[in-house]
Short mmCIF file of C-alpha atoms in Angstrom, two decimals:
data_model
loop_
_atom_site.label_atom_id
_atom_site.label_comp_id
_atom_site.label_asym_id
_atom_site.label_seq_id
_atom_site.Cartn_x
_atom_site.Cartn_y
_atom_site.Cartn_z
CA MET A 1328 14.89 -3.06 0.28
CA GLY A 1329 12.79 -1.85 -2.61
CA VAL A 1330 9.30 -0.40 -2.02
CA PHE A 1331 6.96 0.77 -4.77
CA ASP A 1332 3.51 2.22 -5.33
CA SER A 1333 1.63 4.04 -8.05
CA GLY A 1334 2.21 7.27 -6.11
CA VAL A 1335 2.77 8.42 -2.54
CA GLY A 1336 0.24 6.18 -0.75
CA GLY A 1337 2.87 3.50 -0.22
CA LEU A 1338 4.82 5.95 1.93
CA THR A 1339 2.41 5.06 4.75
CA VAL A 1340 3.84 1.53 4.49
CA LEU A 1341 7.42 2.83 4.20
CA HIS A 1342 6.91 4.91 7.35
CA GLU A 1343 6.06 1.81 9.37
CA CYS A 1344 9.00 -0.07 7.83
CA LEU A 1345 11.38 2.75 8.78
CA VAL A 1346 10.06 2.77 12.34
CA THR A 1347 10.10 -1.03 12.65
CA MET A 1348 13.46 -1.55 10.92
CA PRO A 1349 15.54 1.65 11.33
CA HIS A 1350 18.72 -0.34 10.63
CA GLU A 1351 17.64 -1.32 7.08
CA ASP A 1352 18.20 0.58 3.79
CA PHE A 1353 15.21 1.43 1.59
CA VAL A 1354 14.65 2.74 -1.93
CA TYR A 1355 11.09 3.89 -2.70
CA LEU A 1356 9.71 4.35 -6.22
CA GLY A 1357 6.43 6.15 -6.92
CA ASP A 1358 5.07 5.71 -10.45
CA HIS A 1359 3.46 9.15 -10.66
CA ALA A 1360 3.66 9.30 -14.46
CA ARG A 1361 1.07 6.49 -14.66
CA LEU A 1362 -1.04 7.31 -11.58
CA PRO A 1363 -3.70 6.17 -10.76
CA TYR A 1364 -3.60 2.38 -11.10
CA GLY A 1365 -7.10 1.83 -9.69
CA PRO A 1366 -9.16 2.41 -12.86
CA ARG A 1367 -6.71 0.58 -15.16
CA PRO A 1368 -7.16 -3.00 -16.45
CA LEU A 1369 -5.39 -5.53 -14.22
CA GLU A 1370 -3.19 -6.73 -17.10
CA GLU A 1371 -1.82 -3.22 -17.60
CA THR A 1372 -1.15 -2.78 -13.88
CA ARG A 1373 0.56 -6.19 -13.86
CA ARG A 1374 2.93 -4.99 -16.61
CA PHE A 1375 3.75 -1.80 -14.69
CA ALA A 1376 4.45 -3.80 -11.51
CA ARG A 1377 6.78 -6.20 -13.35
CA GLU A 1378 8.71 -3.27 -14.84
CA ILE A 1379 9.18 -1.54 -11.49
CA ALA A 1380 9.99 -4.70 -9.55
CA GLY A 1381 12.52 -5.68 -12.20
CA TYR A 1382 14.11 -2.24 -11.97
CA LEU A 1383 14.33 -2.41 -8.17
CA ALA A 1384 15.81 -5.91 -8.32
CA GLY A 1385 18.49 -4.40 -10.55
CA GLN A 1386 19.29 -1.96 -7.73
CA ASP A 1387 20.52 -4.94 -5.66
CA VAL A 1388 17.66 -4.84 -3.14
CA LYS A 1389 17.28 -7.92 -0.95
CA LEU A 1390 13.46 -7.79 -0.76
CA VAL A 1391 10.67 -6.01 -2.66
CA VAL A 1392 7.56 -4.60 -0.98
CA VAL A 1393 4.57 -4.03 -3.27
CA ALA A 1394 3.13 -1.13 -1.23
CA CYS A 1395 0.08 -0.77 -3.47
CA ASN A 1396 -3.10 -2.80 -3.07
CA THR A 1397 -3.97 -2.59 -6.77
CA ALA A 1398 -0.51 -3.76 -7.88
CA THR A 1399 -0.54 -6.52 -5.25
CA SER A 1400 -3.92 -7.70 -6.54
CA ALA A 1401 -2.72 -7.68 -10.12
CA ALA A 1402 0.81 -9.04 -9.92
CA LEU A 1403 1.99 -10.52 -6.61
CA PRO A 1404 2.07 -14.23 -7.62
CA GLN A 1405 3.91 -13.43 -10.87
CA LEU A 1406 6.47 -11.25 -9.09
CA GLN A 1407 7.12 -13.93 -6.49
CA GLU A 1408 7.72 -16.46 -9.26
CA GLU A 1409 9.93 -14.22 -11.41
CA LEU A 1410 12.15 -12.42 -8.91
CA GLU A 1411 15.05 -14.06 -7.10
CA VAL A 1412 14.44 -11.95 -3.97
CA PRO A 1413 11.42 -12.30 -1.63
CA VAL A 1414 8.35 -10.20 -2.53
CA VAL A 1415 5.85 -9.04 0.11
CA GLY A 1416 2.47 -7.53 -0.78
CA VAL A 1417 -0.02 -5.57 1.31
CA ILE A 1418 -3.12 -7.76 0.94
CA THR A 1419 -2.26 -11.01 2.75
CA PRO A 1420 -1.30 -9.27 6.04
CA GLU A 1421 -4.59 -7.33 5.97
CA ALA A 1422 -6.68 -10.43 5.26
CA HIS A 1423 -5.07 -12.21 8.22
CA ALA A 1424 -5.65 -9.22 10.50
CA ALA A 1425 -9.29 -8.86 9.44
CA VAL A 1426 -10.12 -12.52 10.05
CA GLN A 1427 -8.52 -12.31 13.49
CA ALA A 1428 -10.31 -9.05 14.35
CA THR A 1429 -13.88 -9.78 13.28
CA ARG A 1430 -16.30 -11.00 15.95
CA ASN A 1431 -19.42 -11.46 13.83
CA ARG A 1432 -17.55 -12.75 10.72
CA ARG A 1433 -18.72 -9.84 8.58
CA VAL A 1434 -15.87 -7.88 7.03
CA GLY A 1435 -16.03 -4.78 4.84
CA LEU A 1436 -13.49 -3.77 2.19
CA LEU A 1437 -12.97 -0.23 0.89
CA ALA A 1438 -10.57 -0.15 -2.06
CA THR A 1439 -9.99 0.92 -5.67
CA GLN A 1440 -12.14 -0.51 -8.45
CA ALA A 1441 -9.30 -2.72 -9.69
CA THR A 1442 -8.68 -4.18 -6.23
CA VAL A 1443 -12.37 -4.93 -5.78
CA ASP A 1444 -12.61 -6.50 -9.26
CA ALA A 1445 -9.56 -8.71 -8.67
CA GLY A 1446 -11.26 -10.49 -5.75
CA ARG A 1447 -7.99 -11.27 -3.96
CA TYR A 1448 -9.30 -10.25 -0.55
CA ASP A 1449 -12.36 -12.50 -0.91
CA ALA A 1450 -10.14 -15.44 -1.85
CA LEU A 1451 -7.64 -14.91 0.96
CA VAL A 1452 -10.26 -14.30 3.64
CA GLY A 1453 -12.22 -17.34 2.41
CA ALA A 1454 -9.12 -19.51 2.59
CA LEU A 1455 -8.55 -18.46 6.20
CA ASP A 1456 -12.21 -18.74 7.28
CA ALA A 1457 -14.83 -19.78 4.74
CA GLY A 1458 -17.55 -18.51 7.08
CA VAL A 1459 -16.48 -14.86 6.87
CA GLN A 1460 -18.62 -12.73 4.57
CA VAL A 1461 -16.77 -9.94 2.70
CA THR A 1462 -18.66 -6.87 1.44
CA ALA A 1463 -16.50 -4.86 -0.97
CA VAL A 1464 -17.09 -1.27 -2.07
CA ALA A 1465 -15.02 0.59 -4.69
CA CYS A 1466 -14.13 4.17 -3.68
CA PRO A 1467 -13.06 6.07 -6.82
CA ARG A 1468 -13.38 9.55 -5.24
CA LEU A 1469 -11.08 9.01 -2.28
CA VAL A 1470 -7.54 8.99 -3.71
CA PRO A 1471 -7.90 12.36 -5.53
CA LEU A 1472 -9.42 13.89 -2.38
CA ILE A 1473 -6.68 12.53 -0.12
CA GLU A 1474 -3.99 13.85 -2.47
CA GLY A 1475 -5.81 17.18 -2.78
CA ASP A 1476 -5.45 20.42 -0.86
CA ASP A 1477 -8.03 19.60 1.84
CA PRO A 1478 -7.95 15.86 2.64
CA PHE A 1479 -9.93 16.33 5.87
CA GLY A 1480 -12.59 18.56 4.30
CA ALA A 1481 -16.34 18.08 4.15
CA GLU A 1482 -16.17 16.53 0.68
CA THR A 1483 -13.94 13.73 1.98
CA THR A 1484 -16.25 13.03 4.91
CA ASP A 1485 -19.27 12.98 2.57
CA ALA A 1486 -17.51 10.48 0.28
CA VAL A 1487 -16.57 8.22 3.20
CA ARG A 1488 -20.18 8.32 4.47
CA GLU A 1489 -21.42 7.33 1.00
CA TYR A 1490 -19.02 4.39 0.71
CA ALA A 1491 -19.66 3.31 4.32
CA GLY A 1492 -23.42 2.92 3.66
CA PRO A 1493 -23.37 -0.56 2.10
CA LEU A 1494 -20.96 -1.79 4.79
CA ARG A 1495 -23.26 -0.55 7.55
CA ASP A 1496 -26.21 -2.23 5.83
CA ALA A 1497 -24.20 -5.48 5.80
CA GLY A 1498 -23.55 -5.19 9.55
CA VAL A 1499 -19.75 -5.42 9.32
CA ASP A 1500 -17.71 -5.06 12.51
CA THR A 1501 -14.33 -4.89 10.75
CA VAL A 1502 -13.35 -2.77 7.74
CA ILE A 1503 -10.20 -3.24 5.64
CA LEU A 1504 -8.83 0.07 4.35
CA GLY A 1505 -7.67 -1.57 1.13
CA CYS A 1506 -5.62 1.27 -0.35
CA THR A 1507 -2.39 2.64 1.07
CA HIS A 1508 -3.74 6.21 0.76
CA TYR A 1509 -6.60 5.59 3.16
CA PRO A 1510 -4.69 5.48 6.49
CA LEU A 1511 -3.86 9.17 6.06
CA ILE A 1512 -7.52 9.98 6.78
CA ARG A 1513 -8.03 7.24 9.37
CA PRO A 1514 -9.71 9.71 11.80
CA VAL A 1515 -12.42 10.37 9.19
CA PHE A 1516 -13.11 6.64 8.79
CA GLN A 1517 -13.19 6.12 12.57
CA ARG A 1518 -15.58 9.05 13.01
CA VAL A 1519 -17.95 7.72 10.33
CA PHE A 1520 -17.89 4.07 11.46
CA GLY A 1521 -17.60 4.66 15.22
CA ARG A 1522 -15.56 2.84 17.84
CA GLY A 1523 -17.54 -0.38 17.41
CA VAL A 1524 -15.91 -1.06 14.03
CA THR A 1525 -12.27 -2.18 13.81
CA LEU A 1526 -10.23 -0.61 11.02
CA VAL A 1527 -7.53 -2.76 9.43
CA PHE A 1528 -4.87 -1.27 7.15
CA SER A 1529 -1.70 -2.48 5.60
CA ALA A 1530 1.15 -0.41 7.00
CA GLU A 1531 1.75 -1.99 10.42
CA GLU A 1532 0.82 -5.50 9.30
CA THR A 1533 3.04 -5.33 6.21
CA ALA A 1534 6.03 -3.96 8.14
CA ARG A 1535 5.68 -6.84 10.58
CA GLU A 1536 5.66 -9.37 7.73
CA VAL A 1537 8.73 -7.76 6.13
CA ALA A 1538 10.65 -7.91 9.41
CA GLU A 1539 9.64 -11.56 9.93
CA THR A 1540 10.69 -12.44 6.36
CA LEU A 1541 14.13 -10.86 6.82
CA ALA A 1542 14.62 -12.69 10.12
CA ARG A 1543 13.41 -16.04 8.73
CA LYS A 1544 15.79 -15.80 5.77
CA ARG A 1545 18.57 -14.40 8.00
CA ILE A 1546 19.19 -11.43 5.73
CA GLU A 1547 18.48 -8.61 8.19
CA ASN A 1548 21.08 -5.93 8.91
CA GLU A 1549 22.82 -5.48 12.25
CA GLU A 1550 20.56 -3.48 14.57
CA ALA A 1551 23.43 -1.20 15.61
CA ARG A 1552 23.68 0.46 12.19
CA GLU A 1553 21.53 3.33 10.91
CA GLY A 1554 19.73 2.69 7.65
CA SER A 1555 19.36 5.04 4.67
CA TYR A 1556 16.48 5.76 2.30
CA ARG A 1557 16.18 7.10 -1.25
CA PHE A 1558 13.18 8.32 -3.20
CA LEU A 1559 12.50 7.90 -6.92
CA THR A 1560 9.55 8.97 -9.05
CA THR A 1561 8.56 8.70 -12.69
CA GLY A 1562 6.75 12.03 -12.32
CA ASP A 1563 7.54 15.52 -11.04
CA THR A 1564 10.18 15.34 -8.31
CA GLU A 1565 9.17 18.51 -6.44
CA ALA A 1566 5.48 17.53 -6.39
CA PHE A 1567 6.50 14.13 -5.02
CA ARG A 1568 8.65 15.74 -2.32
CA GLU A 1569 5.92 18.12 -1.12
CA LEU A 1570 3.09 15.59 -1.08
CA GLY A 1571 5.34 12.74 0.03
CA GLN A 1572 6.27 14.44 3.29
CA ARG A 1573 2.58 14.53 4.24
CA PHE A 1574 2.32 10.76 3.78
CA LEU A 1575 5.75 9.77 5.15
CA GLN A 1576 5.51 12.13 8.15
CA LEU A 1577 9.27 12.56 7.85
CA PRO A 1578 11.41 15.02 5.85
CA ILE A 1579 12.25 14.21 2.23
CA SER A 1580 15.31 16.16 1.11
CA GLU A 1581 15.93 14.81 -2.38
CA VAL A 1582 13.92 12.93 -5.02
CA GLU A 1583 15.43 11.37 -8.15
CA HIS A 1584 13.61 11.09 -11.47
CA VAL A 1585 13.38 7.78 -13.35
CA GLU A 1586 12.34 7.64 -17.00
CA LEU A 1587 9.55 5.22 -17.98
CA ALA A 1588 11.80 3.93 -20.76
CA THR A 1589 14.30 2.81 -18.10
CA LEU A 1590 11.60 0.86 -16.28
CA LYS A 1591 10.40 -0.79 -19.49
CA GLN A 1592 13.92 -1.99 -20.22
CA ALA A 1593 14.12 -3.55 -16.74
CA ALA A 1594 11.13 -5.81 -17.43
#
């Protein structure tokens, strides 16, 4: 299976996939040369996603996971139309989980600017339950802090408190962590919001949807075998390896470099 993200955040999704489906093979591509996607126009992100998904499809994967909320917001319908293999994004599983979790029908969303602007969460939640109110807040400071040297430092906590303010004012009881980086600092979010607020994030929900898709289409591997995984990046391979291990919570021995020109040809 192919998994991609703008950087290493999607490794939180890959981790759950590896745990849920240890018998499957995975190839993960992080587009570090064009990180971050969040501030970019949706049309540009859509082009990047089509290039990467096309490249992964050329690697003979049997399913593609868009392990990036911004890329899912920008490109999921187009990728599902264009690719011959199934494509799973990270937004639909979260929307389902949030609607099921909320008790007062007030849901908060913390995400990148592009994800907030795209409005995909609002549309999906509204389709599931038109009575649920979504309050969305863009969090531009979080990804650099989480990828920095001190992700659990005071600056991160201060940023989370700032972004949590409008959600508290709205009285939400459920918060979607709408960026694959955010689960890495889940304890900070839980501390700021308290036990009374349910946190929803993509990794577990997405892995479950991937497993169900494989089973439904009868393309899963035999459970007796041990799967493999490869890592690719458009950026610096050593930087990916060091930071990636923090997100994957598993060793990464080798990372391959992919040229942007190769991705552009795949589109």
